Coordinates of C-alpha atoms in Angstrom, one line a residue:
M258 CA 10.4 -55.6 -2.4
I259 CA 11.4 -54.9 -5.6
S260 CA 10.5 -58.0 -6.8
E261 CA 7.4 -58.2 -5.4
I262 CA 6.5 -55.2 -7.2
N263 CA 7.4 -55.8 -10.1
A264 CA 5.2 -59.4 -9.8
A265 CA 2.1 -56.7 -9.6
I266 CA 3.0 -55.1 -12.5
K267 CA 2.4 -58.2 -14.4
Q268 CA -0.6 -58.5 -11.9
N269 CA -2.3 -55.7 -13.0
D270 CA -1.9 -55.2 -9.3
F271 CA -2.5 -51.5 -8.5
Q272 CA -3.9 -52.5 -5.1
R273 CA -0.9 -54.4 -3.8
I274 CA 2.0 -52.2 -6.1
K275 CA 0.3 -48.7 -4.2
V276 CA 0.5 -50.9 -0.4
L277 CA 4.6 -51.9 -1.5
V278 CA 4.5 -48.0 -3.0
E279 CA 4.1 -46.5 0.5
A280 CA 6.1 -49.1 2.0
V281 CA 9.2 -48.2 -0.2
I282 CA 7.8 -44.2 1.0
E283 CA 6.9 -44.3 4.0
E284 CA 11.2 -46.1 5.0
H285 CA 13.2 -43.5 3.0
T286 CA 11.1 -40.5 3.3
N287 CA 14.0 -38.6 4.5
T288 CA 16.9 -40.7 2.7
F289 CA 19.0 -38.6 0.4
S290 CA 21.9 -42.0 0.0
F291 CA 21.1 -45.2 -1.6
D292 CA 23.2 -47.2 -1.0
A293 CA 22.1 -49.9 -0.4
F294 CA 19.7 -49.7 -3.5
H295 CA 22.4 -48.9 -5.8
A296 CA 25.1 -52.5 -4.2
D297 CA 22.1 -54.9 -6.1
N298 CA 20.4 -52.8 -8.9
T299 CA 17.7 -52.1 -6.7
F300 CA 17.7 -48.6 -7.8
K301 CA 18.0 -48.8 -11.5
Q302 CA 14.5 -51.1 -11.5
L303 CA 12.4 -49.9 -8.5
W304 CA 13.6 -46.7 -11.4
E305 CA 12.6 -48.3 -14.4
S306 CA 9.5 -49.6 -12.7
M307 CA 7.7 -46.6 -11.4
F308 CA 7.8 -45.0 -14.9
L309 CA 6.6 -48.2 -16.5
C310 CA 3.2 -47.1 -14.1
L311 CA 2.9 -43.6 -15.3
T312 CA 2.1 -44.2 -18.4
V313 CA -0.1 -46.6 -18.0
E314 CA -3.2 -45.2 -17.7
S315 CA -4.8 -47.8 -15.6
Y316 CA -3.3 -46.6 -13.2
R317 CA -3.8 -43.5 -12.3
C318 CA -4.3 -43.8 -8.9
I319 CA -1.3 -44.7 -8.0
H320 CA 0.7 -42.2 -9.8
K321 CA 0.8 -39.6 -7.6
Q322 CA 2.5 -42.1 -5.0
C323 CA 5.0 -43.6 -7.9
L324 CA 5.9 -39.9 -8.6
T325 CA 6.4 -39.2 -4.8
C326 CA 8.9 -42.2 -5.7
I327 CA 10.8 -41.6 -7.8
R328 CA 11.5 -37.7 -6.3
L329 CA 12.2 -39.7 -3.2
L330 CA 15.1 -41.3 -5.8
S331 CA 16.0 -37.7 -7.8
R332 CA 17.8 -37.6 -4.5
D333 CA 20.9 -39.1 -4.5
K334 CA 22.2 -38.2 -8.1
T335 CA 24.9 -40.4 -8.0
H336 CA 24.4 -42.6 -10.6
L337 CA 21.3 -40.3 -11.8
K338 CA 23.4 -39.8 -15.0
D339 CA 23.8 -43.5 -16.0
I340 CA 20.0 -43.9 -16.2
V341 CA 18.0 -40.8 -16.6
I342 CA 16.7 -40.8 -20.7
E343 CA 14.5 -38.3 -22.6
K344 CA 11.8 -40.4 -22.4
H345 CA 11.4 -39.9 -18.1
I346 CA 11.5 -36.2 -18.8
N347 CA 8.7 -36.7 -21.5
I348 CA 6.6 -38.4 -19.1
L349 CA 7.8 -35.9 -16.5
L350 CA 6.1 -33.0 -18.6
H351 CA 2.9 -34.8 -18.8
C352 CA 2.3 -35.6 -15.9
A353 CA 3.4 -31.8 -14.5
N354 CA 1.2 -31.0 -17.8
L355 CA 3.7 -28.6 -19.8
V356 CA 3.9 -30.5 -23.2
D357 CA 1.0 -29.3 -25.5
N358 CA -0.8 -31.1 -26.0
T359 CA -1.6 -31.2 -21.4
L360 CA -1.8 -27.1 -21.2
C361 CA -4.8 -27.4 -22.1
I362 CA -6.8 -29.0 -18.7
V363 CA -7.9 -28.0 -16.4
I364 CA -6.6 -27.8 -12.9
T365 CA -8.3 -29.4 -11.1
T366 CA -8.1 -30.3 -6.7
E367 CA -7.5 -34.1 -8.1
N368 CA -4.8 -33.9 -10.6
T369 CA -3.4 -30.1 -8.6
D370 CA -1.4 -33.2 -6.7
I371 CA 0.1 -35.3 -9.1
I372 CA 1.2 -31.8 -11.7
V373 CA 2.5 -31.0 -7.7
E374 CA 4.9 -34.0 -8.2
G375 CA 5.8 -34.2 -11.4
L376 CA 7.0 -30.9 -10.7
K377 CA 9.2 -31.9 -7.4
C378 CA 10.6 -34.8 -9.2
L379 CA 11.8 -32.3 -12.6
C380 CA 13.1 -30.4 -10.1
N381 CA 15.2 -32.8 -8.3
I382 CA 16.5 -34.5 -11.5
V383 CA 17.1 -30.7 -13.8
Y384 CA 19.1 -29.7 -10.3
N385 CA 21.1 -33.9 -10.1
C386 CA 20.9 -34.6 -13.3
D387 CA 23.2 -32.5 -16.8
T388 CA 21.2 -35.0 -19.1
A389 CA 17.9 -33.3 -17.7
Q390 CA 18.8 -29.6 -18.7
E391 CA 19.1 -31.1 -22.0
V392 CA 16.6 -32.0 -22.9
C393 CA 14.6 -29.7 -21.2
C394 CA 16.3 -26.7 -23.4
S395 CA 15.7 -28.8 -26.1
N396 CA 12.3 -29.6 -26.0
K397 CA 9.3 -27.1 -24.6
T398 CA 9.3 -27.0 -21.0
V399 CA 10.3 -23.3 -21.2
D400 CA 7.7 -22.1 -23.8
C401 CA 4.6 -23.9 -21.4
I402 CA 6.0 -22.6 -18.0
V403 CA 6.2 -19.3 -19.3
L404 CA 2.8 -19.6 -21.4
R405 CA 1.5 -20.9 -17.9
L406 CA 2.6 -18.2 -15.4
R407 CA 1.2 -15.9 -18.0
T408 CA -2.5 -17.4 -17.6
Y409 CA -2.0 -17.6 -13.6
F410 CA -4.5 -15.1 -12.1
E411 CA -6.8 -15.8 -15.1
Q412 CA -6.9 -19.3 -14.0
N413 CA -6.7 -19.2 -10.1
I414 CA -3.6 -21.9 -10.5
P415 CA -2.7 -23.0 -6.7
Y416 CA 0.4 -21.7 -5.9
V417 CA 1.9 -25.1 -5.5
I418 CA 1.3 -25.2 -9.2
K419 CA 3.1 -21.9 -9.3
Y420 CA 6.0 -21.9 -7.0
F421 CA 7.1 -25.3 -8.3
D422 CA 6.6 -23.9 -11.8
I423 CA 9.1 -20.9 -11.0
K424 CA 11.4 -23.2 -9.1
L425 CA 12.1 -25.6 -12.3
L426 CA 12.4 -22.4 -14.4
F427 CA 15.0 -20.9 -12.0
L428 CA 17.1 -24.9 -12.4
L429 CA 16.8 -24.4 -16.0
T430 CA 18.0 -20.3 -16.2
A431 CA 20.5 -21.2 -13.3
F432 CA 22.8 -24.5 -15.4
N433 CA 21.8 -22.6 -19.3
K434 CA 22.7 -19.7 -21.3
D435 CA 20.8 -20.7 -23.7
I436 CA 17.8 -21.6 -21.5
R437 CA 18.6 -17.5 -20.7
L438 CA 18.6 -16.4 -23.9
K439 CA 16.0 -17.7 -25.1
I440 CA 13.0 -16.8 -22.2
T441 CA 14.4 -13.4 -22.7
E442 CA 14.8 -13.4 -26.6
E443 CA 12.3 -15.3 -27.2
L444 CA 9.1 -15.6 -24.6
H445 CA 9.7 -12.3 -24.0
G446 CA 9.9 -13.5 -19.9
L447 CA 11.1 -10.6 -18.1
T448 CA 8.0 -9.2 -18.9
Y449 CA 5.8 -11.6 -18.4
L450 CA 7.2 -13.0 -14.7
T451 CA 7.6 -9.1 -14.0
E452 CA 4.3 -9.2 -14.6
V453 CA 3.0 -12.3 -11.6
L454 CA 5.5 -10.6 -9.3
D455 CA 3.8 -6.7 -9.1
N456 CA 0.1 -9.9 -9.0
I457 CA 1.3 -10.8 -6.4
L458 CA 2.9 -7.4 -4.4
R459 CA -1.0 -6.1 -5.1
G460 CA -2.6 -9.1 -3.7
T461 CA 0.2 -9.0 -0.3
V462 CA -0.6 -5.6 -0.8
E463 CA -4.3 -6.6 -0.2
D464 CA -4.3 -8.9 1.9
S465 CA -2.4 -7.5 4.5
S466 CA -5.1 -4.6 4.5
K467 CA -7.6 -6.4 5.3
N468 CA -5.3 -8.1 8.9
N469 CA -5.6 -11.6 6.9
S470 CA -3.4 -14.9 8.1
S471 CA 0.2 -14.7 7.8
S472 CA 0.0 -18.6 6.0
L473 CA -0.8 -16.2 3.2
Q474 CA 2.0 -13.4 3.4
E475 CA 4.1 -16.7 4.1
E476 CA 2.8 -18.3 0.2
N477 CA 3.5 -14.3 -1.0
V478 CA 6.8 -13.8 -0.2
L479 CA 8.4 -17.3 -1.0
L480 CA 7.0 -16.7 -4.3
S481 CA 7.9 -13.9 -5.1
C482 CA 11.4 -14.8 -4.0
E483 CA 11.2 -17.1 -6.5
I484 CA 10.4 -15.4 -9.3
L485 CA 12.7 -13.0 -8.4
K486 CA 16.0 -15.7 -8.2
T487 CA 15.2 -16.6 -11.5
L488 CA 14.5 -12.4 -12.8
F489 CA 18.7 -12.5 -11.5
N490 CA 19.5 -15.2 -13.7
L491 CA 18.1 -13.6 -16.6
T492 CA 19.3 -10.4 -15.8
V493 CA 23.0 -11.5 -14.5
I494 CA 24.7 -10.4 -18.5
P495 CA 22.5 -8.2 -20.7
S496 CA 20.6 -9.6 -23.4
S497 CA 22.1 -9.6 -26.5
E498 CA 20.1 -8.4 -28.7
S499 CA 18.0 -6.5 -26.9
T500 CA 18.7 -2.6 -27.8
V501 CA 19.2 0.2 -24.6
E502 CA 16.4 2.0 -25.2
D503 CA 14.6 -1.7 -24.3
D504 CA 17.4 -2.8 -21.3
Y505 CA 15.7 0.8 -19.9
S506 CA 12.6 0.0 -19.9
I507 CA 11.6 -2.6 -18.6
W508 CA 14.5 -2.1 -15.4
I509 CA 12.6 1.7 -15.1
R510 CA 9.1 -1.1 -14.3
L511 CA 10.6 -3.9 -12.4
I512 CA 12.6 -1.4 -10.1
S513 CA 9.2 0.6 -9.2
I514 CA 8.1 -3.0 -8.3
L515 CA 11.4 -4.1 -6.1
R516 CA 10.9 -0.4 -4.2
D517 CA 7.1 -1.3 -3.9
L518 CA 8.3 -4.5 -2.5
L519 CA 10.7 -3.8 0.0
V520 CA 8.4 -0.5 1.6
T521 CA 5.4 -3.4 1.9
S522 CA 7.9 -5.7 3.2
N523 CA 7.1 -3.9 7.4
F524 CA 4.1 -6.3 6.6
V525 CA 5.6 -8.6 6.3
I526 CA 6.3 -11.2 9.2
P527 CA 9.7 -10.3 10.3
L528 CA 10.7 -14.7 9.6
F529 CA 10.0 -13.7 5.9
Q530 CA 11.1 -10.3 5.7
D531 CA 14.8 -10.5 5.5
N532 CA 13.9 -13.0 2.5
I533 CA 11.9 -10.8 0.6
I534 CA 14.6 -7.8 1.0
C535 CA 18.3 -9.9 0.6
N536 CA 16.9 -11.2 -2.8
V537 CA 15.5 -7.8 -4.2
I538 CA 18.7 -6.0 -4.0
N539 CA 20.5 -9.2 -5.7
L540 CA 18.3 -8.0 -8.3
L541 CA 19.1 -4.8 -8.2
T542 CA 22.7 -5.5 -8.8
N543 CA 22.2 -6.7 -12.0
A544 CA 20.3 -2.7 -12.7
P545 CA 21.8 -0.7 -14.6
P546 CA 22.7 2.6 -12.3
T547 CA 21.0 4.5 -14.1
C548 CA 17.9 3.3 -12.7
L549 CA 18.0 3.6 -9.6
D550 CA 16.8 6.7 -8.9
Q551 CA 13.9 4.9 -8.9
L552 CA 14.0 3.8 -5.4
L553 CA 13.5 7.5 -4.5
V554 CA 10.2 7.7 -5.8
K555 CA 8.1 7.5 -3.1
S556 CA 5.5 4.2 -2.5
H557 CA 1.9 5.0 -3.3
W558 CA 0.8 1.9 -0.5
C559 CA 2.9 3.6 1.6
E560 CA 5.0 5.7 3.6
F561 CA 8.4 4.0 4.1
D562 CA 11.4 4.7 2.1
A563 CA 13.1 1.8 0.1
L564 CA 16.7 3.5 0.3
K565 CA 16.0 3.1 3.9
V566 CA 15.5 0.4 4.2
I567 CA 18.3 -1.5 2.4
V568 CA 20.9 1.0 4.6
N569 CA 18.5 -1.0 7.5
F570 CA 19.2 -4.2 6.0
L571 CA 22.6 -3.6 6.0
D572 CA 23.1 -1.9 9.2
N573 CA 20.7 -5.3 11.0
Q574 CA 23.6 -7.9 8.4
L575 CA 27.0 -6.0 10.0
S576 CA 25.2 -6.4 13.6
N577 CA 24.9 -9.1 13.6
T578 CA 29.1 -9.4 15.0
E579 CA 29.2 -13.5 15.6
N580 CA 27.8 -14.6 12.4
P581 CA 28.0 -12.1 9.6
S582 CA 26.7 -12.2 6.3
Y583 CA 29.2 -11.9 3.9
E584 CA 26.7 -12.9 0.5
H585 CA 24.7 -10.8 2.0
I586 CA 26.5 -7.1 3.4
S587 CA 28.0 -7.1 -0.2
P588 CA 24.5 -6.9 -2.8
A589 CA 24.0 -4.1 0.0
L590 CA 27.6 -2.6 -1.1
M591 CA 26.7 -2.6 -4.2
V592 CA 23.6 -1.2 -5.0
L593 CA 24.4 1.5 -2.7
L594 CA 27.7 2.0 -4.6
K595 CA 26.7 2.3 -7.4
G596 CA 22.8 5.2 -6.9
S597 CA 25.7 7.3 -5.5
R598 CA 28.1 7.3 -7.7
C599 CA 26.0 7.9 -10.7
I600 CA 22.9 9.7 -9.4
A601 CA 23.8 12.9 -6.7
K602 CA 20.5 12.9 -5.3
F603 CA 20.6 9.1 -4.3
R604 CA 24.5 9.4 -2.7
C605 CA 23.2 12.5 -0.7
E606 CA 20.0 10.6 0.6
V607 CA 22.9 7.4 1.2
R608 CA 25.3 9.7 3.2
Q609 CA 22.5 10.7 5.4
Q610 CA 22.0 7.5 6.8
I611 CA 25.7 6.7 6.5
L612 CA 27.9 9.3 7.4
P613 CA 26.1 12.4 8.9
P614 CA 27.4 15.6 10.2
L615 CA 29.7 14.3 12.6
K616 CA 30.0 14.9 16.0
D617 CA 31.5 12.0 17.7
V618 CA 34.8 12.4 17.6
I619 CA 36.1 11.1 20.8
N620 CA 35.7 7.9 20.4
R621 CA 37.8 6.5 16.8
P622 CA 36.0 5.7 13.5
E623 CA 35.7 2.1 14.4
Q624 CA 34.2 2.0 17.9
G625 CA 31.1 2.4 17.9
K626 CA 27.4 1.4 17.1
T627 CA 26.6 3.2 15.0
L628 CA 26.5 1.9 10.5
R629 CA 29.2 4.6 10.0
N630 CA 31.5 2.8 12.7
K631 CA 30.9 -0.8 11.7
L632 CA 31.5 0.1 7.9
C633 CA 34.6 1.5 9.4
R634 CA 35.7 -1.7 11.7
L635 CA 35.3 -3.3 8.1
L636 CA 38.5 -1.1 6.0
T637 CA 40.8 -3.7 8.4
T638 CA 38.5 -7.0 7.8
P639 CA 40.8 -10.1 6.2
N640 CA 38.1 -9.9 3.4
V641 CA 39.7 -8.2 1.0
S642 CA 36.8 -8.2 -1.7
L643 CA 34.4 -7.1 1.5
R644 CA 37.3 -4.4 2.6
D645 CA 37.9 -3.2 -1.1
L646 CA 34.0 -2.7 -1.0
V647 CA 33.5 -1.2 2.5
A648 CA 36.2 1.4 1.3
E649 CA 34.8 2.3 -2.0
L650 CA 31.3 3.5 -0.8
L651 CA 32.3 5.5 2.4
F652 CA 35.0 7.4 -0.5
V653 CA 32.6 8.1 -3.4
L654 CA 30.4 9.4 -0.7
C655 CA 32.7 12.1 0.6
K656 CA 33.2 13.4 -3.6
E657 CA 36.4 10.7 -3.6
N658 CA 37.8 14.0 -1.8
V659 CA 40.8 12.4 0.3
G660 CA 40.7 15.7 3.4
R661 CA 36.9 14.1 4.4
M662 CA 37.5 10.5 3.8
I663 CA 40.4 10.7 6.6
K664 CA 37.5 12.7 7.9
Y665 CA 34.8 10.1 9.1
T666 CA 37.6 6.8 9.7
G667 CA 40.5 7.6 9.9
F668 CA 44.0 7.6 7.5
G669 CA 45.0 4.4 9.4
N670 CA 41.7 2.9 7.8
A671 CA 41.5 4.6 4.5
A672 CA 45.0 4.4 4.3
G673 CA 45.2 0.9 2.1
L674 CA 41.8 2.7 -0.8
F675 CA 44.9 5.0 -1.1
A676 CA 47.9 3.6 -1.4
N677 CA 45.8 1.6 -4.4
R678 CA 44.3 4.5 -5.9
G679 CA 47.3 6.2 -5.5
L680 CA 45.3 9.0 -4.0
L681 CA 48.4 10.0 -1.0
C682 CA 49.7 13.2 -1.8
K683 CA 45.9 14.2 -4.2
T684 CA 42.9 15.7 -2.3
S685 CA 39.9 15.8 -4.6
N686 CA 38.0 14.7 -7.3
P687 CA 37.1 17.1 -9.4
D688 CA 34.1 15.1 -11.0
Y689 CA 32.0 16.3 -7.7
S690 CA 30.0 19.4 -7.4
S691 CA 32.4 22.0 -5.3
D692 CA 31.6 22.3 -1.3
S693 CA 29.7 25.8 -1.2
E694 CA 28.5 25.0 2.7
D695 CA 30.3 24.1 5.8
S696 CA 28.5 21.3 8.2
D697 CA 31.6 20.4 10.4
T698 CA 29.8 19.5 13.8
E699 CA 30.2 22.2 17.5
E700 CA 31.5 19.3 18.8
Y701 CA 34.4 18.8 15.8
L702 CA 34.7 22.1 15.1
T703 CA 35.6 22.0 19.4
Y704 CA 38.5 19.1 18.9
K705 CA 39.3 19.8 15.1
D706 CA 42.9 21.0 16.4
Q707 CA 43.6 18.0 19.1
I708 CA 42.4 15.3 16.4
N709 CA 45.1 12.7 14.7
P710 CA 44.3 12.1 11.7
V711 CA 45.8 8.7 12.0
L712 CA 43.4 7.4 14.9
G713 CA 40.3 9.8 13.3
C714 CA 39.6 10.8 16.6
Y715 CA 40.2 13.4 19.1
E716 CA 43.9 12.7 21.7
P717 CA 44.5 14.1 23.9
P718 CA 47.6 15.9 23.9
K719 CA 50.4 13.9 25.8
P720 CA 54.1 14.8 27.3
N721 CA 57.0 15.4 25.6
P722 CA 58.9 12.4 26.1
F723 CA 62.3 14.0 24.7
E724 CA 61.4 16.9 27.7
C725 CA 63.9 15.7 30.5
M726 CA 66.7 14.7 27.9
S727 CA 69.6 16.5 26.9
V728 CA 69.9 16.7 23.1
E729 CA 73.1 13.9 23.4
Q730 CA 70.6 11.9 24.4
Q731 CA 67.5 12.1 22.3
E732 CA 69.9 11.9 19.3
H733 CA 71.5 8.9 20.4
E734 CA 67.0 7.3 21.0
V735 CA 67.1 8.9 17.9
M736 CA 69.5 6.0 16.4
Q737 CA 69.2 3.9 18.4
L738 CA 65.0 3.4 17.0
V739 CA 66.6 4.6 13.7
S740 CA 69.2 1.2 14.0
K741 CA 66.1 -1.0 14.8
M742 CA 64.6 0.1 11.6
D743 CA 67.3 -0.4 9.7
K744 CA 67.7 -3.9 10.7
L745 CA 64.4 -5.2 11.0
T746 CA 64.8 -3.3 6.8
R747 CA 67.9 -5.6 5.8
E748 CA 66.5 -9.2 7.2
G749 CA 63.6 -8.4 5.3
V750 CA 61.0 -8.7 8.6
I751 CA 59.6 -4.6 6.8
Q752 CA 60.5 -2.7 4.1
P753 CA 60.0 0.8 4.7
C754 CA 58.6 4.1 1.7
K755 CA 57.9 6.8 1.4
I756 CA 55.6 8.1 -1.0
G757 CA 55.8 8.2 -4.6
D758 CA 54.5 10.6 -7.7
D759 CA 52.5 8.4 -8.6
G760 CA 50.7 8.6 -4.9
R761 CA 51.3 5.3 -4.2
P762 CA 54.3 3.6 -1.4
K763 CA 57.3 3.7 -3.0
P764 CA 59.9 1.4 -1.3
I765 CA 63.3 3.6 -0.4
E766 CA 66.9 2.7 -0.1
H767 CA 67.5 3.8 3.8
V768 CA 64.6 4.3 6.8
L769 CA 66.9 7.8 7.4
Q770 CA 64.3 9.3 3.4
L771 CA 61.8 8.6 6.3
Q772 CA 61.7 11.5 8.5
E773 CA 61.4 14.2 5.5
E774 CA 58.7 12.6 4.5
L775 CA 56.6 11.6 7.0
M776 CA 57.4 15.1 8.8
N777 CA 56.3 16.3 5.1
H778 CA 53.0 14.2 4.7
F779 CA 51.3 14.2 8.0
T780 CA 51.1 18.1 7.9
N781 CA 49.4 18.1 4.4
I782 CA 47.0 15.5 6.0
K783 CA 46.2 18.4 8.9
N784 CA 45.6 20.5 6.0
K785 CA 43.6 19.1 3.2
D786 CA 41.3 18.1 6.5
G787 CA 38.8 21.5 5.0
P788 CA 35.0 22.0 6.2
D789 CA 32.5 19.1 5.1
D790 CA 29.6 20.3 2.9
D791 CA 25.7 18.4 2.4
S792 CA 25.6 19.4 -1.2
D793 CA 26.1 17.5 -4.3

């Protein structure tokens, strides 16, 4: 095949070249590994032949086929680093209209396909080859992309070009820190990407109000998601030269758009709702906490609450018990935690949705279908980072009050948090506002004195196991228990502890030391469980 292509090139028979290249494309449309081509050097020869055709202007009618062939070959990164050179990247940039002298070329239906194929090739090669990343970092690639995106809506550039422009920008910003700094500090990329996102949002709302087809909505969502991912890359590390005031103003503007994206996600077909919400939340994890109050502002697009969209998204993700998506759950928890810790009104809004006044005191905190129940189940998950994040959020929503945390989660579920933070002997955090009103429900007050603080729920009275025993029998049972615990301790199976002065577990020398500690500790727990409070 390759010998026939080379012969056709020597004879300038571009029609024959087209037939042969299309045959390669058809055969390898779904191929991602070209092992057979590597064995006899066919891969490199075919690669060089395709780029040779791209340099011949008279072969322009087959440039699309050549680019498609390069795109298929670039899926296989086995020897890509050895054969990709700067000249190849420059040829592809020229095909994609991403060099200075091509930006002025009007994009038409005739050249759109070539531009798109060129962008796809660049995306593949940048993803699979370090050489391509270095070349694009040293030349004007990102300058040209940013310059073109500034004209997206003025020149009515086709969606597919916009999509792969941003896809390429996302890949470059993901792999190269210098490019991130250049885009944010020299090219003002954050501002321009934010404006593109705003224009897409306005178009989405207008189209939805006119009941247009879902395909247009799909394009808006997919493009928005690529922009959001790129913005995440650009903001994951704050710019070193920007001032606090600059960052604040950019984020206020951006979060107001993200808020509108969240509330208008209800207009998007369900298949793409989670996609847009997930990417918005990921970007919000990079936001300064003080800017998150913008999520509380009512959108002028509709009546939906942006914060409730995030909470509902978290609830839905936790409902998938068979295959929970932790990479989606953790960012949502992080946003809620950052806002709740920094902004009193934010904390109050989140608490009303996650920890409303307690009514169900019959079932354990981890039993049930409410968001509180689902989060309490995660307090004992083996995923340590997720467990700690959930514990921190619930503790902040309880104003870091130990007694209130026990009330909503049970001491057993929260013990790990208390131990890690040295809170086993403390009650509340003075940094929060004081309790001002009693919000305990009738259900809670009815069973309050019969609630087991370890379980976090009502526990029916149980018969006293020592009731029918003599004093001698009781002493015998106690000593049997002490003997068994002592044996387990000496064998290293368990390590009994008491609560130290720092509020953390402290190993004891003998199990007899536990008796006094246990009695004092659980007496304190019952006394700490004061009235709840909704004020912030």
